[in-house]
């Protein structure tokens, strides 16, 4: 019974494949992508990518333009999918709405300092990681705080739906956690003394510390206490799209476009580009 059902499914799959091979053009354009997958979507000339809008160096919106490393990674992926990067529609996401945006189809991809973890993998798939950050603290320049253990009874700001906020709640319950929907609001609260520290990924905090308006005011403690591998989120069922993203990332490292993406954004402050992922690092796609 089971075998004959499987045989029937296999026959249907072969028929579907040959229909696609005949080039009826109705779906599966681009080869291998399911109708609602990113491979077919990009081939039809559209791709919506969810990005952050207030994280300098990573995803920053000025007027209608977005810039930063995550945006450059998005352009690399679009190009690798055969789409003119100018045709990408960028959409602002915050930490808490990334999984729902993907699940509801409001975006095709999320490239937004988005940590790959098992909880999130229950809802979405992840290409990558294309970078590995670590949770750290942003404090006033004169502060003597050296890590989360110094923050008992103090106020720390992070963002709802983020892994750093979750870690503070679970592992440092004596810290008074203030949650906003974006890190820029946390940094403002640090500036006015409403909180003693901001916590999120080191690379995000470094971007705020380097902003002209905060020059000399803040420092990143520099002792990361987690690993935050950044993934490219997409529909959980889009295995073909996920594998294609990983192929694109490996190719971008090999041809120097990954390094160029870094150098034109986060690398402007002088930090050399990371080596970037190898094929062996990219082991997150659903089977
Ligand atoms: N990488 C962490 C996360 O995905 C923190 C940064 C963010 O909130 O975007 O939750």
mmCIF file of C-alpha atoms and ligand atoms in Angstrom:
data_model
loop_
_atom_site.group_PDB
_atom_site.id
_atom_site.type_symbol
_atom_site.label_atom_id
_atom_site.label_comp_id
_atom_site.label_asym_id
_atom_site.label_seq_id
_atom_site.Cartn_x
_atom_site.Cartn_y
_atom_site.Cartn_z
ATOM 1 C CA UNK A 1 0.000 0.000 0.000
ATOM 2 C CA UNK A 2 2.652 2.381 1.137
ATOM 3 C CA UNK A 3 4.925 1.435 -1.767
ATOM 4 C CA UNK A 4 2.206 1.808 -4.374
ATOM 5 C CA UNK A 5 1.282 5.247 -2.997
ATOM 6 C CA UNK A 6 4.894 6.262 -3.179
ATOM 7 C CA UNK A 7 5.102 4.934 -6.719
ATOM 8 C CA UNK A 8 2.053 6.988 -7.626
ATOM 9 C CA UNK A 9 3.633 10.095 -6.112
ATOM 10 C CA UNK A 10 6.856 9.401 -7.986
ATOM 11 C CA UNK A 11 4.952 8.989 -11.245
ATOM 12 C CA UNK A 12 3.121 12.260 -10.634
ATOM 13 C CA UNK A 13 6.445 13.958 -9.915
ATOM 14 C CA UNK A 14 7.944 12.625 -13.161
ATOM 15 C CA UNK A 15 4.907 13.830 -15.104
ATOM 16 C CA UNK A 16 5.160 17.257 -13.474
ATOM 17 C CA UNK A 17 8.856 17.425 -14.285
ATOM 18 C CA UNK A 18 8.320 16.508 -17.917
ATOM 19 C CA UNK A 19 5.542 19.090 -18.191
ATOM 20 C CA UNK A 20 7.990 21.693 -16.890
ATOM 21 C CA UNK A 21 10.666 20.412 -19.268
ATOM 22 C CA UNK A 22 8.222 20.925 -22.152
ATOM 23 C CA UNK A 23 8.369 24.575 -21.215
ATOM 24 C CA UNK A 24 4.719 25.399 -20.642
ATOM 25 C CA UNK A 25 6.063 28.370 -18.704
ATOM 26 C CA UNK A 26 3.410 28.251 -16.021
ATOM 27 C CA UNK A 27 5.718 27.707 -13.090
ATOM 28 C CA UNK A 28 9.082 26.352 -12.004
ATOM 29 C CA UNK A 29 10.853 28.902 -14.162
ATOM 30 C CA UNK A 30 14.524 28.984 -13.377
ATOM 31 C CA UNK A 31 14.663 25.261 -12.727
ATOM 32 C CA UNK A 32 14.244 23.397 -9.504
ATOM 33 C CA UNK A 33 12.224 26.008 -7.636
ATOM 34 C CA UNK A 34 8.732 25.251 -6.435
ATOM 35 C CA UNK A 35 6.045 27.613 -7.710
ATOM 36 C CA UNK A 36 6.159 29.760 -4.578
ATOM 37 C CA UNK A 37 9.901 29.316 -3.994
ATOM 38 C CA UNK A 38 12.438 32.089 -4.406
ATOM 39 C CA UNK A 39 14.075 30.572 -7.492
ATOM 40 C CA UNK A 40 10.841 30.802 -9.485
ATOM 41 C CA UNK A 41 9.895 34.120 -7.889
ATOM 42 C CA UNK A 42 13.169 35.775 -8.887
ATOM 43 C CA UNK A 43 12.897 34.347 -12.403
ATOM 44 C CA UNK A 44 9.515 36.042 -12.700
ATOM 45 C CA UNK A 45 11.236 39.357 -11.943
ATOM 46 C CA UNK A 46 10.172 39.957 -8.340
ATOM 47 C CA UNK A 47 11.787 39.541 -4.961
ATOM 48 C CA UNK A 48 10.873 41.182 -1.655
ATOM 49 C CA UNK A 49 13.613 41.193 0.983
ATOM 50 C CA UNK A 50 12.996 42.107 4.617
ATOM 51 C CA UNK A 51 15.843 44.139 6.137
ATOM 52 C CA UNK A 52 16.490 46.369 9.153
ATOM 53 C CA UNK A 53 16.136 50.107 8.643
ATOM 54 C CA UNK A 54 17.925 51.604 11.660
ATOM 55 C CA UNK A 55 21.149 49.624 12.056
ATOM 56 C CA UNK A 56 24.132 51.593 10.671
ATOM 57 C CA UNK A 57 26.528 49.505 8.572
ATOM 58 C CA UNK A 58 24.041 46.622 8.365
ATOM 59 C CA UNK A 59 20.613 47.858 7.291
ATOM 60 C CA UNK A 60 19.933 51.580 7.306
ATOM 61 C CA UNK A 61 17.157 53.419 5.497
ATOM 62 C CA UNK A 62 17.621 56.983 4.291
ATOM 63 C CA UNK A 63 14.579 58.224 2.387
ATOM 64 C CA UNK A 64 13.666 55.329 0.134
ATOM 65 C CA UNK A 65 17.192 53.942 -0.017
ATOM 66 C CA UNK A 66 18.541 51.098 2.111
ATOM 67 C CA UNK A 67 22.251 50.506 2.651
ATOM 68 C CA UNK A 68 24.536 48.250 4.663
ATOM 69 C CA UNK A 69 26.136 44.810 4.628
ATOM 70 C CA UNK A 70 22.799 42.974 4.794
ATOM 71 C CA UNK A 71 21.588 44.977 1.801
ATOM 72 C CA UNK A 72 24.747 44.081 -0.153
ATOM 73 C CA UNK A 73 24.243 40.404 0.732
ATOM 74 C CA UNK A 74 20.671 40.760 -0.551
ATOM 75 C CA UNK A 75 21.933 42.193 -3.833
ATOM 76 C CA UNK A 76 24.393 39.290 -4.174
ATOM 77 C CA UNK A 77 21.582 36.789 -3.631
ATOM 78 C CA UNK A 78 19.248 38.580 -6.078
ATOM 79 C CA UNK A 79 21.950 38.630 -8.742
ATOM 80 C CA UNK A 80 22.752 34.961 -8.120
ATOM 81 C CA UNK A 81 19.077 34.181 -8.664
ATOM 82 C CA UNK A 82 19.248 35.970 -11.997
ATOM 83 C CA UNK A 83 17.411 39.104 -10.880
ATOM 84 C CA UNK A 84 18.618 42.664 -11.408
ATOM 85 C CA UNK A 85 19.324 43.890 -7.812
ATOM 86 C CA UNK A 86 17.634 47.185 -8.744
ATOM 87 C CA UNK A 87 14.367 45.223 -8.968
ATOM 88 C CA UNK A 88 14.503 44.034 -5.354
ATOM 89 C CA UNK A 89 11.794 45.503 -3.161
ATOM 90 C CA UNK A 90 13.262 46.204 0.291
ATOM 91 C CA UNK A 91 10.860 46.046 3.200
ATOM 92 C CA UNK A 92 11.575 47.122 6.762
ATOM 93 C CA UNK A 93 11.365 44.371 9.360
ATOM 94 C CA UNK A 94 11.905 44.501 13.104
ATOM 95 C CA UNK A 95 13.250 41.590 15.129
ATOM 96 C CA UNK A 96 9.834 40.347 16.267
ATOM 97 C CA UNK A 97 8.108 40.193 12.871
ATOM 98 C CA UNK A 98 10.734 38.321 10.840
ATOM 99 C CA UNK A 99 9.239 34.801 11.127
ATOM 100 C CA UNK A 100 5.624 36.037 10.621
ATOM 101 C CA UNK A 101 6.651 38.109 7.576
ATOM 102 C CA UNK A 102 8.189 35.002 5.984
ATOM 103 C CA UNK A 103 5.352 32.685 6.988
ATOM 104 C CA UNK A 104 2.682 35.090 5.693
ATOM 105 C CA UNK A 105 4.546 35.740 2.434
ATOM 106 C CA UNK A 106 4.956 39.464 3.124
ATOM 107 C CA UNK A 107 8.615 38.990 2.211
ATOM 108 C CA UNK A 108 10.445 36.318 0.212
ATOM 109 C CA UNK A 109 13.658 36.573 2.213
ATOM 110 C CA UNK A 110 14.807 38.133 5.464
ATOM 111 C CA UNK A 111 18.390 39.405 5.662
ATOM 112 C CA UNK A 112 18.317 41.321 8.914
ATOM 113 C CA UNK A 113 21.024 40.389 11.449
ATOM 114 C CA UNK A 114 18.938 37.243 11.797
ATOM 115 C CA UNK A 115 20.415 34.577 14.063
ATOM 116 C CA UNK A 116 19.914 30.969 12.975
ATOM 117 C CA UNK A 117 18.606 28.839 15.834
ATOM 118 C CA UNK A 118 16.493 25.731 16.393
ATOM 119 C CA UNK A 119 13.436 27.629 17.660
ATOM 120 C CA UNK A 120 13.295 29.737 14.518
ATOM 121 C CA UNK A 121 14.008 26.712 12.309
ATOM 122 C CA UNK A 122 10.641 25.323 13.407
ATOM 123 C CA UNK A 123 9.028 28.151 11.436
ATOM 124 C CA UNK A 124 11.457 29.179 8.671
ATOM 125 C CA UNK A 125 14.474 27.860 6.750
ATOM 126 C CA UNK A 126 17.892 29.524 6.798
ATOM 127 C CA UNK A 127 20.536 29.819 4.121
ATOM 128 C CA UNK A 128 23.934 30.734 5.529
ATOM 129 C CA UNK A 129 25.383 31.664 7.945
ATOM 130 C CA UNK A 130 27.095 34.470 6.032
ATOM 131 C CA UNK A 131 28.559 36.044 9.211
ATOM 132 C CA UNK A 132 28.928 35.114 12.896
ATOM 133 C CA UNK A 133 28.393 37.876 15.466
ATOM 134 C CA UNK A 134 28.324 37.634 19.278
ATOM 135 C CA UNK A 135 26.139 39.228 21.948
ATOM 136 C CA UNK A 136 27.874 42.133 23.688
ATOM 137 C CA UNK A 137 27.125 45.328 25.615
ATOM 138 C CA UNK A 138 27.122 49.013 24.698
ATOM 139 C CA UNK A 139 27.793 51.269 27.700
ATOM 140 C CA UNK A 140 28.828 54.850 28.455
ATOM 141 C CA UNK A 141 32.505 55.467 27.694
ATOM 142 C CA UNK A 142 33.323 55.993 31.389
ATOM 143 C CA UNK A 143 31.451 52.878 32.544
ATOM 144 C CA UNK A 144 33.255 50.121 34.473
ATOM 145 C CA UNK A 145 30.803 47.412 33.328
ATOM 146 C CA UNK A 146 32.715 44.509 31.778
ATOM 147 C CA UNK A 147 29.970 41.927 31.224
ATOM 148 C CA UNK A 148 26.417 40.855 32.056
ATOM 149 C CA UNK A 149 27.500 39.701 35.538
ATOM 150 C CA UNK A 150 28.042 43.394 36.441
ATOM 151 C CA UNK A 151 24.445 44.259 35.558
ATOM 152 C CA UNK A 152 22.421 42.697 38.396
ATOM 153 C CA UNK A 153 19.798 45.192 39.506
ATOM 154 C CA UNK A 154 20.659 47.496 36.586
ATOM 155 C CA UNK A 155 18.572 48.392 33.545
ATOM 156 C CA UNK A 156 19.496 46.942 30.180
ATOM 157 C CA UNK A 157 17.728 47.580 26.917
ATOM 158 C CA UNK A 158 17.253 45.135 24.065
ATOM 159 C CA UNK A 159 14.686 44.385 21.389
ATOM 160 C CA UNK A 160 11.552 42.247 21.677
ATOM 161 C CA UNK A 161 11.788 39.001 19.703
ATOM 162 C CA UNK A 162 15.596 39.035 19.613
ATOM 163 C CA UNK A 163 17.957 36.331 20.849
ATOM 164 C CA UNK A 164 19.859 38.795 23.129
ATOM 165 C CA UNK A 165 16.627 39.764 24.947
ATOM 166 C CA UNK A 166 15.739 36.080 25.353
ATOM 167 C CA UNK A 167 19.194 35.280 26.734
ATOM 168 C CA UNK A 168 18.982 38.072 29.324
ATOM 169 C CA UNK A 169 15.568 36.834 30.500
ATOM 170 C CA UNK A 170 16.670 33.212 30.719
ATOM 171 C CA UNK A 171 20.247 33.476 31.954
ATOM 172 C CA UNK A 172 20.398 36.814 33.808
ATOM 173 C CA UNK A 173 17.016 37.168 35.528
ATOM 174 C CA UNK A 174 18.348 39.768 37.988
ATOM 175 C CA UNK A 175 18.877 42.267 35.186
ATOM 176 C CA UNK A 176 16.012 44.715 34.629
ATOM 177 C CA UNK A 177 15.263 44.239 30.927
ATOM 178 C CA UNK A 178 13.683 47.096 28.991
ATOM 179 C CA UNK A 179 12.424 45.982 25.561
ATOM 180 C CA UNK A 180 11.754 48.214 22.557
ATOM 181 C CA UNK A 181 11.044 47.242 18.955
ATOM 182 C CA UNK A 182 14.340 48.610 17.610
ATOM 183 C CA UNK A 183 17.894 49.062 18.821
ATOM 184 C CA UNK A 184 18.011 52.733 17.868
ATOM 185 C CA UNK A 185 15.379 53.381 20.574
ATOM 186 C CA UNK A 186 17.571 51.511 23.075
ATOM 187 C CA UNK A 187 20.603 53.598 22.110
ATOM 188 C CA UNK A 188 18.586 56.792 22.626
ATOM 189 C CA UNK A 189 17.593 55.501 26.083
ATOM 190 C CA UNK A 190 21.264 54.875 26.871
ATOM 191 C CA UNK A 191 22.051 58.428 25.756
ATOM 192 C CA UNK A 192 19.513 59.901 28.165
ATOM 193 C CA UNK A 193 20.598 57.634 31.046
ATOM 194 C CA UNK A 194 17.278 55.755 31.196
ATOM 195 C CA UNK A 195 19.197 52.465 30.916
ATOM 196 C CA UNK A 196 22.716 51.404 31.948
ATOM 197 C CA UNK A 197 23.507 49.343 28.865
ATOM 198 C CA UNK A 198 22.201 48.157 25.515
ATOM 199 C CA UNK A 199 22.687 44.526 24.606
ATOM 200 C CA UNK A 200 22.683 42.892 21.192
ATOM 201 C CA UNK A 201 25.227 41.652 18.663
ATOM 202 C CA UNK A 202 28.673 43.275 18.798
ATOM 203 C CA UNK A 203 28.584 44.216 15.114
ATOM 204 C CA UNK A 204 25.282 46.098 15.568
ATOM 205 C CA UNK A 205 26.535 47.939 18.663
ATOM 206 C CA UNK A 206 29.764 48.926 16.899
ATOM 207 C CA UNK A 207 27.680 50.634 14.213
ATOM 208 C CA UNK A 208 25.924 52.839 16.793
ATOM 209 C CA UNK A 209 29.138 53.618 18.680
ATOM 210 C CA UNK A 210 30.679 54.848 15.417
ATOM 211 C CA UNK A 211 27.811 57.238 14.574
ATOM 212 C CA UNK A 212 28.832 60.896 14.542
ATOM 213 C CA UNK A 213 25.991 61.919 16.856
ATOM 214 C CA UNK A 214 27.298 59.566 19.575
ATOM 215 C CA UNK A 215 31.024 60.242 19.024
ATOM 216 C CA UNK A 216 32.983 59.630 22.239
ATOM 217 C CA UNK A 217 29.864 58.819 24.281
ATOM 218 C CA UNK A 218 29.644 55.038 24.134
ATOM 219 C CA UNK A 219 31.914 51.991 23.939
ATOM 220 C CA UNK A 220 31.325 48.348 23.063
ATOM 221 C CA UNK A 221 32.573 46.228 25.989
ATOM 222 C CA UNK A 222 34.205 43.790 23.536
ATOM 223 C CA UNK A 223 33.636 40.513 25.407
ATOM 224 C CA UNK A 224 31.017 38.664 23.357
ATOM 225 C CA UNK A 225 29.074 36.055 25.356
ATOM 226 C CA UNK A 226 27.218 34.159 22.613
ATOM 227 C CA UNK A 227 27.499 33.087 18.999
ATOM 228 C CA UNK A 228 24.987 34.666 16.609
ATOM 229 C CA UNK A 229 25.293 33.073 13.160
ATOM 230 C CA UNK A 230 23.475 35.291 10.657
ATOM 231 C CA UNK A 231 21.199 33.449 8.253
ATOM 232 C CA UNK A 232 19.028 34.313 5.285
ATOM 233 C CA UNK A 233 15.480 33.410 6.255
ATOM 234 C CA UNK A 234 12.995 31.987 3.771
ATOM 235 C CA UNK A 235 9.907 29.748 3.697
ATOM 236 C CA UNK A 236 10.458 26.537 5.622
ATOM 237 C CA UNK A 237 9.386 24.450 2.631
ATOM 238 C CA UNK A 238 11.723 26.117 0.107
ATOM 239 C CA UNK A 239 14.620 23.679 0.292
ATOM 240 C CA UNK A 240 15.631 24.337 -3.329
ATOM 241 C CA UNK A 241 15.782 28.081 -2.610
ATOM 242 C CA UNK A 242 17.787 27.512 0.556
ATOM 243 C CA UNK A 243 20.380 25.381 -1.240
ATOM 244 C CA UNK A 244 20.597 27.903 -4.068
ATOM 245 C CA UNK A 245 21.328 30.694 -1.559
ATOM 246 C CA UNK A 246 24.186 28.646 -0.135
ATOM 247 C CA UNK A 247 25.627 28.065 -3.618
ATOM 248 C CA UNK A 248 25.419 31.819 -4.248
ATOM 249 C CA UNK A 249 27.230 32.597 -0.976
ATOM 250 C CA UNK A 250 30.072 30.189 -1.715
ATOM 251 C CA UNK A 251 30.445 31.675 -5.201
ATOM 252 C CA UNK A 252 30.450 35.223 -3.744
ATOM 253 C CA UNK A 253 33.310 34.344 -1.401
ATOM 254 C CA UNK A 254 35.266 32.783 -4.287
ATOM 255 C CA UNK A 255 34.818 35.699 -6.702
ATOM 256 C CA UNK A 256 35.446 38.492 -4.178
ATOM 257 C CA UNK A 257 31.937 39.985 -4.140
ATOM 258 C CA UNK A 258 31.477 38.962 -0.479
ATOM 259 C CA UNK A 259 34.637 40.881 0.458
ATOM 260 C CA UNK A 260 33.544 43.845 -1.663
ATOM 261 C CA UNK A 261 30.170 43.857 0.142
ATOM 262 C CA UNK A 262 31.954 44.052 3.488
ATOM 263 C CA UNK A 263 34.534 46.627 2.367
ATOM 264 C CA UNK A 264 31.866 49.026 1.087
ATOM 265 C CA UNK A 265 29.847 48.866 4.334
ATOM 266 C CA UNK A 266 31.047 47.532 7.714
ATOM 267 C CA UNK A 267 34.650 47.496 6.517
ATOM 268 C CA UNK A 268 34.705 51.275 6.004
ATOM 269 C CA UNK A 269 35.783 51.666 9.633
ATOM 270 C CA UNK A 270 38.917 49.642 8.894
ATOM 271 C CA UNK A 271 37.826 46.182 10.099
ATOM 272 C CA UNK A 272 39.117 43.649 7.577
ATOM 273 C CA UNK A 273 36.560 41.425 5.848
ATOM 274 C CA UNK A 274 35.976 38.025 7.402
ATOM 275 C CA UNK A 275 36.938 35.044 5.265
ATOM 276 C CA UNK A 276 33.253 34.310 4.648
ATOM 277 C CA UNK A 277 31.516 30.952 4.677
ATOM 278 C CA UNK A 278 32.787 27.787 3.043
ATOM 279 C CA UNK A 279 30.439 25.110 1.697
ATOM 280 C CA UNK A 280 31.060 23.079 4.899
ATOM 281 C CA UNK A 281 29.741 25.956 7.073
ATOM 282 C CA UNK A 282 26.434 26.082 5.224
ATOM 283 C CA UNK A 283 24.621 23.149 6.753
ATOM 284 C CA UNK A 284 21.297 24.640 7.842
ATOM 285 C CA UNK A 285 18.936 23.968 4.951
ATOM 286 C CA UNK A 286 16.113 21.521 5.595
ATOM 287 C CA UNK A 287 16.889 18.036 4.214
HETATM 288 N N1 LIG B 1 20.981 38.437 15.897
HETATM 289 C C1 LIG B 1 20.022 38.605 16.941
HETATM 290 C C2 LIG B 1 18.650 38.124 16.518
HETATM 291 O O1 LIG B 1 18.450 37.688 15.424
HETATM 292 C C3 LIG B 1 19.958 40.047 17.422
HETATM 293 C C4 LIG B 1 19.852 41.071 16.363
HETATM 294 C C5 LIG B 1 18.440 41.392 15.933
HETATM 295 O O2 LIG B 1 17.550 41.495 16.807
HETATM 296 O O3 LIG B 1 18.260 41.565 14.740
HETATM 297 O O4 LIG B 1 17.733 38.122 17.308
#
